Coordinates of C-alpha atoms and ligand atoms in Angstrom, one line a residue:
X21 CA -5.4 -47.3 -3.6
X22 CA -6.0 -45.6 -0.5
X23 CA -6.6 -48.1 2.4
X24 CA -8.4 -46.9 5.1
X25 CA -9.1 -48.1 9.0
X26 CA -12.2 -47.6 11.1
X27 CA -12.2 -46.9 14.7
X28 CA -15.7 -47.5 15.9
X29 CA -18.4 -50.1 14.3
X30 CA -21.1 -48.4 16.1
X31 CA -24.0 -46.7 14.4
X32 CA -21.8 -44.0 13.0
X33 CA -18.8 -46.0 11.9
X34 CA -21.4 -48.7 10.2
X35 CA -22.7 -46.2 8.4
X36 CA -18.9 -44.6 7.0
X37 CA -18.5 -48.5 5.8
X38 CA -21.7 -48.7 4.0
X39 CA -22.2 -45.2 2.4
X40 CA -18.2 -46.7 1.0
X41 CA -19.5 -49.2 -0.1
X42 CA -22.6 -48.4 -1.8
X43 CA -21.2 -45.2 -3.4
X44 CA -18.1 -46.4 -4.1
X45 CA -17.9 -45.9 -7.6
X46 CA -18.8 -41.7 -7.5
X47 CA -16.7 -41.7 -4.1
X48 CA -13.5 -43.1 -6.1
X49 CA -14.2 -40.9 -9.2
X50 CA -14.4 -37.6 -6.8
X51 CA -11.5 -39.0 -4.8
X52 CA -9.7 -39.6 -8.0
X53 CA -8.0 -42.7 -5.9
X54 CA -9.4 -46.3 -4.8
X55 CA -11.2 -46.3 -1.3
X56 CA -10.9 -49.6 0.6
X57 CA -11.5 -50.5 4.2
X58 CA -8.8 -52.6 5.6
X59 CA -9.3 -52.5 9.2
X60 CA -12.6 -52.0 11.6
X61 CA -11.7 -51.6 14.8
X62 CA -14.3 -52.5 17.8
X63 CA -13.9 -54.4 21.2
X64 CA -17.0 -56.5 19.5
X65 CA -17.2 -59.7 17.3
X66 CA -19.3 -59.1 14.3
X67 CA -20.3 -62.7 13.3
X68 CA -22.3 -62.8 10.0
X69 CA -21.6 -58.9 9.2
X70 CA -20.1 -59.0 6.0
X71 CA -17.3 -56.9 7.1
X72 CA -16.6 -59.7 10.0
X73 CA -13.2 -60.5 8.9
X74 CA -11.7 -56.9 8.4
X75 CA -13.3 -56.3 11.9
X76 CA -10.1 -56.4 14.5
X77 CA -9.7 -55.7 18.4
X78 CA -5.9 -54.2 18.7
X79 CA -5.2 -50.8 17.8
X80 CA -1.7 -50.9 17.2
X81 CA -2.5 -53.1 13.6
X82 CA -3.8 -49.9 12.3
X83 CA -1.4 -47.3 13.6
X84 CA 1.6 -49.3 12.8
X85 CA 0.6 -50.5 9.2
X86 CA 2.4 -47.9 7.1
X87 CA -0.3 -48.7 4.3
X88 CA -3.3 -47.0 6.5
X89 CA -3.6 -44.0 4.9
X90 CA -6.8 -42.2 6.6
X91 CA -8.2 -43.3 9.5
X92 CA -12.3 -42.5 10.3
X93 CA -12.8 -41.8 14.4
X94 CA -16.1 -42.9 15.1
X95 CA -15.5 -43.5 18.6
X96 CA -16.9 -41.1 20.3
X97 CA -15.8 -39.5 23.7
X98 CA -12.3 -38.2 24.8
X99 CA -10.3 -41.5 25.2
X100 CA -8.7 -43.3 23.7
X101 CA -10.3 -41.7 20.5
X102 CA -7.5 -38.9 21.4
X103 CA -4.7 -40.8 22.0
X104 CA -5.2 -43.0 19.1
X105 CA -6.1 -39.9 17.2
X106 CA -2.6 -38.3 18.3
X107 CA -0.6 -41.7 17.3
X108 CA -2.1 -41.9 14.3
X109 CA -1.7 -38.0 12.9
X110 CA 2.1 -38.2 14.2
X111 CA 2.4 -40.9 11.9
X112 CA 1.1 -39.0 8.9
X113 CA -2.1 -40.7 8.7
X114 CA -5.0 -38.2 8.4
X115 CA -8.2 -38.6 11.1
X116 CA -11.9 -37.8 9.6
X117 CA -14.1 -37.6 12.6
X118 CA -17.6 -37.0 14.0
X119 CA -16.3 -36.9 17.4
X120 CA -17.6 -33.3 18.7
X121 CA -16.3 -33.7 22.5
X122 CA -12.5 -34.6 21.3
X123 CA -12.7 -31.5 18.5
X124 CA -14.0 -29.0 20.7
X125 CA -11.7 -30.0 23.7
X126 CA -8.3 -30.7 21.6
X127 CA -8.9 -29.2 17.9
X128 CA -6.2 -27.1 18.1
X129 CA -3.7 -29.3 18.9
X130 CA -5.0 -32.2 16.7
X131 CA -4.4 -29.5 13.3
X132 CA -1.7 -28.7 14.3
X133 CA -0.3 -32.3 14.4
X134 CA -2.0 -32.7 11.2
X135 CA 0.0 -29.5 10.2
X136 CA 3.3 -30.9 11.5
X137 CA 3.0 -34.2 10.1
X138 CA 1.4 -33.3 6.1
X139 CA -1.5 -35.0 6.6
X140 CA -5.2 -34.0 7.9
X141 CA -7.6 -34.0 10.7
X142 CA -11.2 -33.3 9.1
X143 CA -14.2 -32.9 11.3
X144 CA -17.1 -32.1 8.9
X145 CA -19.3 -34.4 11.1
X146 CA -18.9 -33.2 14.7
X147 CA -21.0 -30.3 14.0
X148 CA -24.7 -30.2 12.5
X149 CA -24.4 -34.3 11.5
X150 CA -24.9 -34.6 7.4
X151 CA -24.9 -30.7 6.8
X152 CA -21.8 -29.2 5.5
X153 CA -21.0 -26.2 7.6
X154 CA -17.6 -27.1 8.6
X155 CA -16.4 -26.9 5.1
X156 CA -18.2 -23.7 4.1
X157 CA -16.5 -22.0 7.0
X158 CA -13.2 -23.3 5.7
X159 CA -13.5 -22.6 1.7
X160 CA -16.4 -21.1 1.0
X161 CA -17.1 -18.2 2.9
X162 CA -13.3 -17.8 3.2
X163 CA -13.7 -14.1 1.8
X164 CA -16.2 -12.9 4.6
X165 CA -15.7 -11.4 8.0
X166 CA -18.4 -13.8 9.9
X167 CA -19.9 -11.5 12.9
X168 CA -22.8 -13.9 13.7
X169 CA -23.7 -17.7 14.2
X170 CA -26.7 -19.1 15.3
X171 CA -27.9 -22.6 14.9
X172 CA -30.1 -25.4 15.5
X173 CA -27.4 -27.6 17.0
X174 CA -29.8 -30.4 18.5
X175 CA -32.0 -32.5 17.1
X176 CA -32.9 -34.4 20.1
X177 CA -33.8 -31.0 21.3
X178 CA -35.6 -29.8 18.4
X179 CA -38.1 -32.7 18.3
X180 CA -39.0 -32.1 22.3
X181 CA -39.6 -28.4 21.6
X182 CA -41.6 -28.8 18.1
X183 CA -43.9 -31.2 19.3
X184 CA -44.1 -29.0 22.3
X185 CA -45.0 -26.4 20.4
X186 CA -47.6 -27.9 17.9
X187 CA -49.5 -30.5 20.3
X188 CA -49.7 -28.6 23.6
X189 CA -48.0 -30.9 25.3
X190 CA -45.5 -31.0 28.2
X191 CA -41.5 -31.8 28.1
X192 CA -41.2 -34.5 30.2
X193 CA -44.2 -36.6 28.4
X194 CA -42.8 -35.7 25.3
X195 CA -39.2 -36.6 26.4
X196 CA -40.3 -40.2 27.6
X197 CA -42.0 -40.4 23.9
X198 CA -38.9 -39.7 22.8
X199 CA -37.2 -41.7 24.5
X200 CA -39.7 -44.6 23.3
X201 CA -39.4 -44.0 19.9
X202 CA -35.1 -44.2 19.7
X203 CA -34.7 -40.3 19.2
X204 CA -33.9 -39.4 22.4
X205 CA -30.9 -41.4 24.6
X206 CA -31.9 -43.1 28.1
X207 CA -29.7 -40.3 29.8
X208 CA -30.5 -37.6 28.1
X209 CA -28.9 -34.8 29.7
X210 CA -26.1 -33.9 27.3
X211 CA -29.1 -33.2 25.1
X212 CA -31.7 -31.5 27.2
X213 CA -29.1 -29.6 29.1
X214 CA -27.4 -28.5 26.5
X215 CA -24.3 -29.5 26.2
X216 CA -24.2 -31.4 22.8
X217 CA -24.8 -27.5 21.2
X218 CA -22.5 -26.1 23.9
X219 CA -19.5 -28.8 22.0
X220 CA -21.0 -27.9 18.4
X221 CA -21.0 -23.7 18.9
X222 CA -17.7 -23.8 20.8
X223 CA -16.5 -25.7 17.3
X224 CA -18.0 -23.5 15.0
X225 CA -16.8 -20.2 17.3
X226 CA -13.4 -21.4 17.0
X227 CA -13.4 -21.6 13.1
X228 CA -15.7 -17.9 13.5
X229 CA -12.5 -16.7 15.2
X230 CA -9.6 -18.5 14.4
X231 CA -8.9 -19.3 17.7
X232 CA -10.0 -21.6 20.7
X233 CA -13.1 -20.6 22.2
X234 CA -13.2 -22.8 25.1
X235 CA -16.6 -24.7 25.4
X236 CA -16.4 -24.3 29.0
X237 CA -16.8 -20.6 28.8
X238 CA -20.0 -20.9 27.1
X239 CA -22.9 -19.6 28.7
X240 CA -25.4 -23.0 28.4
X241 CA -28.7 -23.9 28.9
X242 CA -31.0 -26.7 28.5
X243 CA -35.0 -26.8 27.8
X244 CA -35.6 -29.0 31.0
X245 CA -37.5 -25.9 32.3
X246 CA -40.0 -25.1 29.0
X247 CA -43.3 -25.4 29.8
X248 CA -46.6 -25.9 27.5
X249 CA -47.6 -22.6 29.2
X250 CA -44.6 -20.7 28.0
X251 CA -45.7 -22.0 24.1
X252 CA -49.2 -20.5 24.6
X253 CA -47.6 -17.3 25.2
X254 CA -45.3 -17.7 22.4
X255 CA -48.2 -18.5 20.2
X256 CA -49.9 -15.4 21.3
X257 CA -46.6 -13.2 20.1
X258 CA -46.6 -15.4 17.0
X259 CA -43.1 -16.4 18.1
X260 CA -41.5 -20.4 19.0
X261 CA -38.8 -21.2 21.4
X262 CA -36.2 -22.6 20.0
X263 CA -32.7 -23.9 22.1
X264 CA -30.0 -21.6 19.8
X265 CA -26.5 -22.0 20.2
X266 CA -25.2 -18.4 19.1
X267 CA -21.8 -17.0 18.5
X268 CA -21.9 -13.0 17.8
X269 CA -19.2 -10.5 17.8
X270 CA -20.5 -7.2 19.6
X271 CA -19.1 -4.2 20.2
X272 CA -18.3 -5.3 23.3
X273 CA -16.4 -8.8 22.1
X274 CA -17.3 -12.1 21.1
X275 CA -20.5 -13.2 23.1
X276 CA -21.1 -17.3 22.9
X277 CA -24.2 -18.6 24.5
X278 CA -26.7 -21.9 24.6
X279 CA -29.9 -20.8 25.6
X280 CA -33.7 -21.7 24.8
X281 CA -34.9 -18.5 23.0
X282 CA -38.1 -17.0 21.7
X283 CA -38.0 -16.1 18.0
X284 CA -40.2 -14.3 15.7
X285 CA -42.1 -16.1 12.8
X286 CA -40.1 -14.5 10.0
X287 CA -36.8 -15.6 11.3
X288 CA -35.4 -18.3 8.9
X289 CA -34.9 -20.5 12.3
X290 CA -38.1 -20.6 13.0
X291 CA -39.9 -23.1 9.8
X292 CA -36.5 -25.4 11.4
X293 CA -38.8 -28.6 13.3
X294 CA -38.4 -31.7 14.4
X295 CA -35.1 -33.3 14.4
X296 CA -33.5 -31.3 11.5
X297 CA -30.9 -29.0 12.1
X298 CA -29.5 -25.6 10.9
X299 CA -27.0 -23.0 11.2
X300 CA -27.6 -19.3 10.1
X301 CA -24.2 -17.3 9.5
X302 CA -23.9 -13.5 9.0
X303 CA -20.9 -12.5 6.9
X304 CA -20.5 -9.0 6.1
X305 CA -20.3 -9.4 2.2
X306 CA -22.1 -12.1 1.5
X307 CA -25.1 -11.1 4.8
X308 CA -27.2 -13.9 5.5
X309 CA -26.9 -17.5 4.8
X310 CA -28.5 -20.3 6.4
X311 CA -27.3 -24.2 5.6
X312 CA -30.3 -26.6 7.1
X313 CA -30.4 -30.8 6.8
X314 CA -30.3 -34.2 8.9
X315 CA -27.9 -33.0 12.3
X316 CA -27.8 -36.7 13.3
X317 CA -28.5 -40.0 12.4
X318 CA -26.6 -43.0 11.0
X319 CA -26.3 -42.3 6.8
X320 CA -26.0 -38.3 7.2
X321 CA -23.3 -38.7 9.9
X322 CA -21.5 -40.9 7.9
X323 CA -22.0 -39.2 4.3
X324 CA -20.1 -36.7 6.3
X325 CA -17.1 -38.1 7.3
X326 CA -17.0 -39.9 4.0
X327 CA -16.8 -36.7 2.4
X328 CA -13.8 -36.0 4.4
X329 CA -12.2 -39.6 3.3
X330 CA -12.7 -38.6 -0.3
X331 CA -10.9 -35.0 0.9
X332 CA -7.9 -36.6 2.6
X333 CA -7.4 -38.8 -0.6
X334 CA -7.7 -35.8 -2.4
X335 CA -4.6 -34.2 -0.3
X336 CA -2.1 -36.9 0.5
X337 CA 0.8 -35.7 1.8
X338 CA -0.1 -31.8 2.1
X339 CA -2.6 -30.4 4.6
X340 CA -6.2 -28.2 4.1
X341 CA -5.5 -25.5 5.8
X342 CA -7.8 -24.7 9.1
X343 CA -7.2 -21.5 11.0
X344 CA -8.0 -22.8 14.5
X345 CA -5.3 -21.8 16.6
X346 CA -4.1 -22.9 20.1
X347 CA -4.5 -19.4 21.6
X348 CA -7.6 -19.0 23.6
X349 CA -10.3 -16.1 23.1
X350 CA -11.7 -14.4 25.5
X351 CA -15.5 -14.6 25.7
X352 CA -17.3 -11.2 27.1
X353 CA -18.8 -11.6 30.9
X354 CA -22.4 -13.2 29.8
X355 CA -23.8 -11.1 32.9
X356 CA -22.5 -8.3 30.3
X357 CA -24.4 -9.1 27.7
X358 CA -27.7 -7.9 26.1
X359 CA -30.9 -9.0 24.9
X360 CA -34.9 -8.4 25.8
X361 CA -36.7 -10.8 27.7
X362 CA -39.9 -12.1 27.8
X363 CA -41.3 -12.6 31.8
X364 CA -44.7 -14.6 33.3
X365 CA -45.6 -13.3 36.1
X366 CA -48.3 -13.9 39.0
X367 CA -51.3 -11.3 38.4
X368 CA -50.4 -9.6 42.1
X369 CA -46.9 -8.5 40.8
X370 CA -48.5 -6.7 37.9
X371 CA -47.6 -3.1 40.1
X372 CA -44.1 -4.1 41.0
X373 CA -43.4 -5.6 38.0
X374 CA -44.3 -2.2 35.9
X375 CA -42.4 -0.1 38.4
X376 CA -39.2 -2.4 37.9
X377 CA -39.5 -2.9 34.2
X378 CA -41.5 -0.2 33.0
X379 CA -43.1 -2.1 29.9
X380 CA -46.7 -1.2 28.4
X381 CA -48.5 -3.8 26.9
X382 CA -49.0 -7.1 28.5
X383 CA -49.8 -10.8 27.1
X384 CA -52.6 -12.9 28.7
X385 CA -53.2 -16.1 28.0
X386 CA -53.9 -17.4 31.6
X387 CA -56.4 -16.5 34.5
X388 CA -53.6 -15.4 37.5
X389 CA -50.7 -14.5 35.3
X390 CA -49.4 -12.3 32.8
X391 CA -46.5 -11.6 30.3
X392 CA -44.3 -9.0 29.3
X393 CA -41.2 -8.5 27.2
X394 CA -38.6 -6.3 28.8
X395 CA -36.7 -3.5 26.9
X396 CA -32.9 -4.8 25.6
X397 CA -30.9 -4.7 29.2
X398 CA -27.8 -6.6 30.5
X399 CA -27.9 -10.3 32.2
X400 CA -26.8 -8.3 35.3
X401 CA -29.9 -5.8 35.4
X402 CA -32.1 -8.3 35.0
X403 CA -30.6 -10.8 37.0
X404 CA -31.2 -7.7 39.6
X405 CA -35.1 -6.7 39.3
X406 CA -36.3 -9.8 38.9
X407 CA -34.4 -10.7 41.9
X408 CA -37.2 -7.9 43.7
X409 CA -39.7 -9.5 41.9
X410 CA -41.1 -12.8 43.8
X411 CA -43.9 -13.3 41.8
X412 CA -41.8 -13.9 39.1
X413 CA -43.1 -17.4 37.1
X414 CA -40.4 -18.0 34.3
X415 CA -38.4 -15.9 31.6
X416 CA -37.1 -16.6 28.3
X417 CA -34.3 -14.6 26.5
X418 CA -35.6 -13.1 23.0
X419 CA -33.7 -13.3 19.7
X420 CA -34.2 -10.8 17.4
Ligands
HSE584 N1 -27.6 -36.2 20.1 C1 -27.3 -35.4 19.0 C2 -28.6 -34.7 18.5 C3 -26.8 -36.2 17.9 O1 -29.7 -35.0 19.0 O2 -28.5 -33.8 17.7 C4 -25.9 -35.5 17.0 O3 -24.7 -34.9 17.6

């Protein structure tokens, strides 16, 4: 019997306790051990749940009962989640998680307690929701050099920019839909902004590299400025914009960025809508592979972290290993960097714009304006003509 404690009875840690319970019999097969759930732990009474009288309010129950084997963070947010987290792997219990912030701020250190102490700290759910990506980076595609990442990260983010994209219609109206509907929080800002992928890329970077790539050295940003103007011109490319969170390795070093981008109708990112997610890795045996499902929500978040349960009972006593180590790497200057770019302009800037960028054909879906896409060029030069272009509308980077 493995007993196992909660730390969270929110939507997520709910949802661990009933996918346990109503899989239970395949989970204790594949986990070749009994599963039970002796402790939930919430600052809430739960009267009439059936789980009311496992649910507790003090901590220190479950990090000082020596029969807690595996303990499921469903917390959310730095603390205490890492303190309790910390306590909990020193004492040999392993931590299954879903908590993205605490992983991509203290991974490193949280394996290697894992490491120190012969148990584990999983994470399968802090990145993409129900779709296993951490675990294909850590067995599966354990024989591949991975040079490139891009995902989906979002699927608050997803759902604003596919409706977007197939009604016509403008962020903020479809936001506040959103927002009606349950799929997008009141404050929505770590979504829209982009710093729910930012968390999810610097993860998925880290395990790309085998070292910490700092999520505060990501290049990120959010969708707050798409307009239904800048999908009619994407529609006349046959391209959609898409907010990718991308990890590459260039010639130049490891580039990470979060960025709304225009992409082509024959990239496998682009048939991803609404709020599912996906991550596309390029390994250089095995080229592409793309792993696509539910990034959020209360059952595929928790299938997740049960899956990491049933892989801590499945190790007691000896650790998975997890090359994520405490040394940092350094990201290239993102003003370094290069892509093409796609640019609206104001009709009267047409001369200046062709001097500075030199392009040939132009898009036109509007009256006054046009569009171009700029040859591949640094963040700097671009940065710098369109800083001597004032009739400059918008720009979008371009994924190819
Ligand atoms: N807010 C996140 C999303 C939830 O919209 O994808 C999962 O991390």
């Amino acid at each position: 019997m493995v007993q196992v404690a909660v730390l969270g009875y929110g939507t997520v840690g709910s949802g661990v306790v009933e996918v346990l319970e109503k899989n239970k019999e395949k989970i204790n097969l594949r986990a070749n051990e009994e599963l039970e759930v002796k402790y939930i732990l919430d600052l809430r009474d739960f009267p009439g749940d059936p789980y009311e009288a496992k649910v507790v309010h003090d901590a220190e129950l479950i990090l000082n009962d020596p029969e807690v084997k595996v303990i499921c963070e469903t917390m959310g947010g730095i603390e205490p989640a890492y303190t309790f987290s910390k306590r909990a792997l020193c004492s040999g219990k392993s931590v299954c998680t879903s908590n993205k912030e605490l992983v991509a701020a203290h991974g490193p250190e949280l394996l290697r307690l894992a490491k120190e102490n012969q148990c584990n700290y999983l994470f399968e759910a802090s990145v993409g929701g129900g779709i296993p990506i951490i675990r294909p980076m850590n067995y599966s595609l354990t024989a591949e050099e991975i040079d490139s990442i891009i995902g989906i990260l979002n699927g608050t983010t997803n759902y604003i920019l596919t409706k977007m994209d197939k009604e016509g219609a403008d962020f903020e109206d479809v936001l506040k839909e959103a927002q009606e509907k349950g799929y997008a929080e009141k404050n929505p800002e770590a979504d829209v902004e982009g710093y729910d992928a930012c968390r999810k890329i610097a993860i998925l970077s880290s395990l790309m590299t085998g070292k910490f790539v700092n999520y505060q050295d990501i290049y990120t940003e959010g969708i707050t400025k798409i307009t239904a103007q800048d999908f009619r011109y994407a529609k006349a490319m046959n391209k959609s914009i898409k907010l990718l969170a991308m990890s590459k390795e260039t010639p130049d070093g490891y580039m990470a960025m979060v960025s709304p981008c225009l992409i082509d109708c024959d990239h496998p990112l682009y048939s991803v809508h609404g709020v599912f997610n996906a991550v596309f890795v390029h390994g250089n045996m095995l080229g592409d592979s793309m792993y696509y499902g539910r990034g959020a929500g209360k059952l595929p978040t928790a299938s997740a972290v049960v899956s990491d349960v049933v892989d801590c009972a499945r190790h007691l006593g000896k650790t998975v290993t997890c090359i994520w180590e405490e040394e940092g790497v350094r990201l290239i200057d993102f003003e370094q960097s290069k892509r093409r770019f796609f640019v609206r302009v104001k009709k009267e800037g047409m001369d200046k714009a062709k001097t500075l960028f030199g392009f040939s054909d132009i898009i036109e879906v509007m009256e006054d304006e046009f569009g171009f896409l700029t040859q591949v060029m640094t963040e700097a030069e671009f940065k710098e003509k369109a800083g001597k272009l004032p009739e400059m509308i918008d720009r979008i980077r371009v994924e190819e």
